[in-house]
Amino acid sequence: MKPLPTDRLRRVEAWGMTVGGPCYVFRPSTVEGILDAFDAARNAGKTVAIKGGGNSYGDAFLNREAFVLDLSRMRRILEWNPATGVIQVEPGATIADVWQYVLEDGWWPPVVSGTAAVTLGGALAANIHGKNNYRAGPIGEHVRAVWLLTPGGDVLPLSPSQNSELFYAVIGGFGGLGVVVAAEIQLKKVYSGLLDVSAFATGRWVETLDRLDELAQSNDYAVGWVDGFALGAKAGRAILHSANYLKEGDDPHPEESLSVEFQQIPTTVFGIPKTALPRLLRPWVRPLTMRWINSLKYRSGKRQDGHRFRQGLAPFNFLLDSIPNWKHAYRPAGLVQYQVFTPKESSSQLFPSLIAMAHEHGFPPFLAVLKRHRPDPFLLSHAVDGYSLALDFRVHGKRWEKFLSLANEMTELALAAGSRFYLAKDSVLSSDQYERAVGADAVQQYRELKSRLDPEGLLSSELLRRVLLKD
Amino acid sequence: MHSKWKNAIVVGATGGIGKEIASQLLSSGTNVALVGRDGTKLDSLADELRREDARAISVPCDVRQLETVEPAFQEAIEKLGGLDLIVYAAGVMPRVEPNEYNTEKDAEIIAVNLTGAIAWLNLAAKRFERAREGTIVGIGSVAGDRGRKGNPVYAASKAGLETYLESLRNRLAPNGVSVVTVKPGPVETPMTADRGKLPGMISADRAARLILRAAGKPNKTAYIPGKWWLVSKILRAIPSPLFRRLNI
């Protein structure tokens, strides 16, 4: 066994800052570089986790005291056809790289996350969804093909019609089956860089969920912000937004709105550089002040009920990029997002119970976001015909065990309601809970594929070991 | 009590304070790499200290042989599977006569108390700086606070160690690494056995407990026990002409 490459030792930290530690990081720029990293890991008797932009909230790309393959240098646009909207990219290309490359030709990624910093490799590993999941499905549904590098060194082409079993397992498979070294994606034609956006205020859970469902039936995007501090009669009060692409001819100046400059998110607010905001906001990210901020946001949103306006594609979709490194406002604590995907019929019972339970345990959710979803054909799909509720918690290391106990109670309640979970956000599930959510057959099928493609178990991560690869 | 450290290296684990520190770390669930020059002694110590929930690993290394330090450090990390804490507890304090000027003996003191510490702690510092976490503990002494007549090079080695640790602390604190200097007064160990019962002497067990408590608090210099802080303040305040007349 060869000595460990100590010059590659770096701290790797989950996006939510709750967990991190030393990993041996390789940043290849070619497929040969990936294979070299595999060999180095074998020689050192270590496993390899795959990392893209590092935007997973939990331990998806963590592999402490072992190897991490950071693919962010492999970010070339390999092919682009502005006539058909088909793009081929390396895994390290970010959503920002893609939209900024194609927008002026009148195309937009059909599914995007709340931040454009996610790499396409990461987006496929997590099978990300957007505020249009009920209509567009996850990003995997727009993939024409991927090329998978197996730990054995083979490159397999996968598509919905070629090696389809593997295609539907690799997308959403969190890098346990191989490394996607290129992907071909069908983008969406757009005739403007603007969206028609409408805002609505709702008062209670049933009304909120019904209204979001109604909006989802007739709009390209629909999303809700819920006041996570409102309990009792006010529980479930929310501000919903719907949005639609503009039709051809609706935008009098499409050449202007379809430019990267037009879509740029302002870098200052009231003259203050946004980079300074997380530090300035830090004293406010406390239960008492967040209660006040949530209440203020609801009241101000209520005054805008029925308001219609136009907003750029980037500012509407990439809300998380509006303040750079906003997560640092949670410091010195960490940020955990707990997200459940619950069938339509049980959401109105479950969601208020989860929020009430969190308050009872002393962890009020500082931010709560609601989305509408539909099922998809991927093996480890997190989506259901229903809603997702994402709750942001500030968790200090000293209170981690207490939070885990709350999360465990919430998960049991959510499982009883038929919920699923999104591993890109997860920090808390056990393998038993995950198996109950996604189904034992799916887990078994994943493990069989894993033993076929990676019999030596080279590809692994703390997330995979926590929820999927345990016996 | 459950330890905040998962994996630790104790250099000088067969000595009085080092052995107690290793024992207490293992009792609290920390895996410990025991480093010392006598492999047989280390193996039997590892057998003696091993717990069900924590591993004791023996890593023989003579800190005076600098070329052996890096391989031993890497071996310890690979066997432990990581590193959160390093305690440099190796030290020698040979008896020195009032009119004795023995350079060979003095070089040995510097080699064990200072150069060996630098060799081990530099490696830990480099790793912790990259990992942006970790705790380094060096054992200084109240003897390093003033230049006493009794054992000039021992005092100098501890003063040098303290300054080295302070420099490490100032380098590493922005990276989330904690460097703790502990300065025990007299401790009952084989090293002090021939000195009889010295004033303020405490047991190695108590010293180890206080050292580990201090190690849990980031970036501090702690006197063990705390009363030596006041004694040290007073000693430091004594003007040199007066200090040299004192029989200490």
Tab-separated table of N, CA and C in Angstrom, chain A residues 75-131:
chain	number	residue	atom	x	y	z
A	75	ARG	N	-15.187	21.613	-17.009
A	75	ARG	CA	-16.390	22.423	-17.192
A	75	ARG	C	-16.558	22.951	-18.625
A	76	ARG	N	-16.037	22.208	-19.572
A	76	ARG	CA	-16.156	22.694	-20.951
A	76	ARG	C	-17.545	22.439	-21.526
A	77	ILE	N	-17.980	23.369	-22.395
A	77	ILE	CA	-19.154	23.121	-23.227
A	77	ILE	C	-18.607	22.375	-24.439
A	78	LEU	N	-19.008	21.136	-24.626
A	78	LEU	CA	-18.404	20.306	-25.668
A	78	LEU	C	-19.057	20.527	-27.034
A	79	GLU	N	-20.364	20.678	-27.042
A	79	GLU	CA	-21.087	20.913	-28.299
A	79	GLU	C	-22.317	21.742	-28.011
A	80	TRP	N	-22.668	22.605	-28.983
A	80	TRP	CA	-23.878	23.406	-28.810
A	80	TRP	C	-24.517	23.618	-30.183
A	81	ASN	N	-25.806	23.301	-30.248
A	81	ASN	CA	-26.536	23.501	-31.501
A	81	ASN	C	-27.662	24.501	-31.245
A	82	PRO	N	-27.460	25.755	-31.650
A	82	PRO	CA	-28.480	26.783	-31.362
A	82	PRO	C	-29.777	26.571	-32.133
A	83	ALA	N	-29.745	25.723	-33.158
A	83	ALA	CA	-30.983	25.471	-33.917
A	83	ALA	C	-31.885	24.492	-33.167
A	84	THR	N	-31.281	23.498	-32.524
A	84	THR	CA	-32.086	22.466	-31.841
A	84	THR	C	-32.130	22.634	-30.327
A	85	GLY	N	-31.209	23.412	-29.778
A	85	GLY	CA	-31.149	23.578	-28.317
A	85	GLY	C	-30.561	22.384	-27.600
A	86	VAL	N	-29.775	21.580	-28.312
A	86	VAL	CA	-29.121	20.434	-27.660
A	86	VAL	C	-27.694	20.835	-27.298
A	87	ILE	N	-27.370	20.630	-26.027
A	87	ILE	CA	-26.033	21.013	-25.554
A	87	ILE	C	-25.341	19.800	-24.946
A	88	GLN	N	-24.024	19.722	-25.186
A	88	GLN	CA	-23.251	18.643	-24.564
A	88	GLN	C	-22.191	19.286	-23.685
A	89	VAL	N	-22.149	18.871	-22.431
A	89	VAL	CA	-21.247	19.529	-21.485
A	89	VAL	C	-20.450	18.514	-20.687
A	90	GLU	N	-19.336	19.003	-20.127
A	90	GLU	CA	-18.599	18.203	-19.146
A	90	GLU	C	-19.301	18.357	-17.789
A	91	PRO	N	-19.017	17.449	-16.850
A	91	PRO	CA	-19.793	17.444	-15.611
A	91	PRO	C	-19.582	18.655	-14.716
A	92	GLY	N	-18.428	19.324	-14.871
A	92	GLY	CA	-18.141	20.455	-13.990
A	92	GLY	C	-18.731	21.771	-14.459
A	93	ALA	N	-19.339	21.786	-15.641
A	93	ALA	CA	-19.990	23.019	-16.123
A	93	ALA	C	-21.171	23.315	-15.208
A	94	THR	N	-21.285	24.566	-14.788
A	94	THR	CA	-22.375	24.900	-13.871
A	94	THR	C	-23.614	25.317	-14.658
A	95	ILE	N	-24.719	25.398	-13.939
A	95	ILE	CA	-25.950	25.889	-14.577
A	95	ILE	C	-25.721	27.318	-15.080
A	96	ALA	N	-24.936	28.095	-14.321
A	96	ALA	CA	-24.614	29.458	-14.767
A	96	ALA	C	-23.834	29.422	-16.074
A	97	ASP	N	-22.854	28.506	-16.164
A	97	ASP	CA	-22.082	28.381	-17.414
A	97	ASP	C	-23.026	28.125	-18.581
A	98	VAL	N	-24.010	27.249	-18.357
A	98	VAL	CA	-24.900	26.849	-19.451
A	98	VAL	C	-25.839	27.983	-19.837
A	99	TRP	N	-26.539	28.566	-18.856
A	99	TRP	CA	-27.527	29.574	-19.265
A	99	TRP	C	-26.862	30.803	-19.863
A	100	GLN	N	-25.688	31.134	-19.343
A	100	GLN	CA	-25.016	32.314	-19.887
A	100	GLN	C	-24.503	32.046	-21.311
A	101	TYR	N	-24.269	30.791	-21.626
A	101	TYR	CA	-23.774	30.425	-22.957
A	101	TYR	C	-24.899	30.414	-23.984
A	102	VAL	N	-26.104	30.023	-23.562
A	102	VAL	CA	-27.162	29.748	-24.543
A	102	VAL	C	-28.256	30.817	-24.618
A	103	LEU	N	-28.332	31.680	-23.608
A	103	LEU	CA	-29.505	32.566	-23.532
A	103	LEU	C	-29.667	33.442	-24.770
A	104	GLU	N	-28.582	33.962	-25.264
A	104	GLU	CA	-28.698	34.869	-26.404
A	104	GLU	C	-29.193	34.166	-27.661
A	105	ASP	N	-29.108	32.842	-27.681
A	105	ASP	CA	-29.679	32.083	-28.809
A	105	ASP	C	-31.145	31.747	-28.550
A	106	GLY	N	-31.696	32.181	-27.401
A	106	GLY	CA	-33.115	31.939	-27.104
A	106	GLY	C	-33.385	30.602	-26.451
A	107	TRP	N	-32.476	30.124	-25.602
A	107	TRP	CA	-32.665	28.844	-24.906
A	107	TRP	C	-32.393	29.024	-23.422
A	108	TRP	N	-32.962	28.125	-22.647
A	108	TRP	CA	-32.837	28.206	-21.183
A	108	TRP	C	-32.867	26.773	-20.633
A	109	PRO	N	-32.083	26.477	-19.584
A	109	PRO	CA	-32.156	25.117	-19.014
A	109	PRO	C	-33.599	24.832	-18.538
A	110	PRO	N	-34.149	23.714	-18.935
A	110	PRO	CA	-35.560	23.457	-18.627
A	110	PRO	C	-35.832	23.258	-17.143
A	111	VAL	N	-34.801	22.834	-16.413
A	111	VAL	CA	-34.940	22.628	-14.965
A	111	VAL	C	-33.706	23.222	-14.298
A	112	VAL	N	-33.924	24.110	-13.342
A	112	VAL	CA	-32.779	24.673	-12.617
A	112	VAL	C	-33.062	24.643	-11.118
A	113	SER	N	-31.975	24.612	-10.347
A	113	SER	CA	-32.094	24.660	-8.890
A	113	SER	C	-32.147	26.122	-8.446
A	114	GLY	N	-32.265	26.341	-7.157
A	114	GLY	CA	-32.357	27.704	-6.624
A	114	GLY	C	-31.059	28.466	-6.688
A	115	THR	N	-29.975	27.770	-7.018
A	115	THR	CA	-28.686	28.433	-7.249
A	115	THR	C	-28.131	27.957	-8.581
A	116	ALA	N	-27.468	28.873	-9.297
A	116	ALA	CA	-26.877	28.498	-10.588
A	116	ALA	C	-25.467	27.959	-10.417
A	117	ALA	N	-25.010	27.834	-9.154
A	117	ALA	CA	-23.647	27.355	-8.903
A	117	ALA	C	-23.546	25.833	-8.968
A	118	VAL	N	-24.685	25.170	-9.100
A	118	VAL	CA	-24.689	23.694	-9.167
A	118	VAL	C	-24.063	23.257	-10.488
A	119	THR	N	-23.195	22.245	-10.443
A	119	THR	CA	-22.630	21.734	-11.699
A	119	THR	C	-23.634	20.772	-12.338
A	120	LEU	N	-23.483	20.562	-13.638
A	120	LEU	CA	-24.393	19.627	-14.308
A	120	LEU	C	-24.189	18.212	-13.779
A	121	GLY	N	-22.934	17.872	-13.478
A	121	GLY	CA	-22.661	16.547	-12.897
A	121	GLY	C	-23.393	16.381	-11.580
A	122	GLY	N	-23.314	17.396	-10.747
A	122	GLY	CA	-24.014	17.369	-9.456
A	122	GLY	C	-25.516	17.360	-9.649
A	123	ALA	N	-25.985	18.154	-10.628
A	123	ALA	CA	-27.428	18.231	-10.900
A	123	ALA	C	-27.967	16.858	-11.316
A	124	LEU	N	-27.172	16.130	-12.094
A	124	LEU	CA	-27.623	14.797	-12.534
A	124	LEU	C	-27.504	13.778	-11.394
A	125	ALA	N	-26.445	13.885	-10.612
A	125	ALA	CA	-26.285	12.953	-9.483
A	125	ALA	C	-27.450	13.084	-8.505
A	126	ALA	N	-27.917	14.330	-8.309
A	126	ALA	CA	-29.022	14.557	-7.373
A	126	ALA	C	-30.371	14.527	-8.082
A	127	ASN	N	-30.342	14.571	-9.406
A	127	ASN	CA	-31.562	14.709	-10.217
A	127	ASN	C	-32.397	15.881	-9.698
A	128	ILE	N	-31.835	17.053	-9.836
A	128	ILE	CA	-32.438	18.260	-9.255
A	128	ILE	C	-33.798	18.575	-9.871
A	129	HIS	N	-34.561	19.327	-9.112
A	129	HIS	CA	-35.850	19.810	-9.609
A	129	HIS	C	-35.895	21.322	-9.416
A	130	GLY	N	-36.856	21.945	-10.075
A	130	GLY	CA	-37.023	23.389	-9.924
A	130	GLY	C	-38.430	23.716	-9.461
A	131	LYS	N	-38.764	24.982	-9.620
A	131	LYS	CA	-40.093	25.435	-9.200
A	131	LYS	C	-41.165	25.003	-10.210
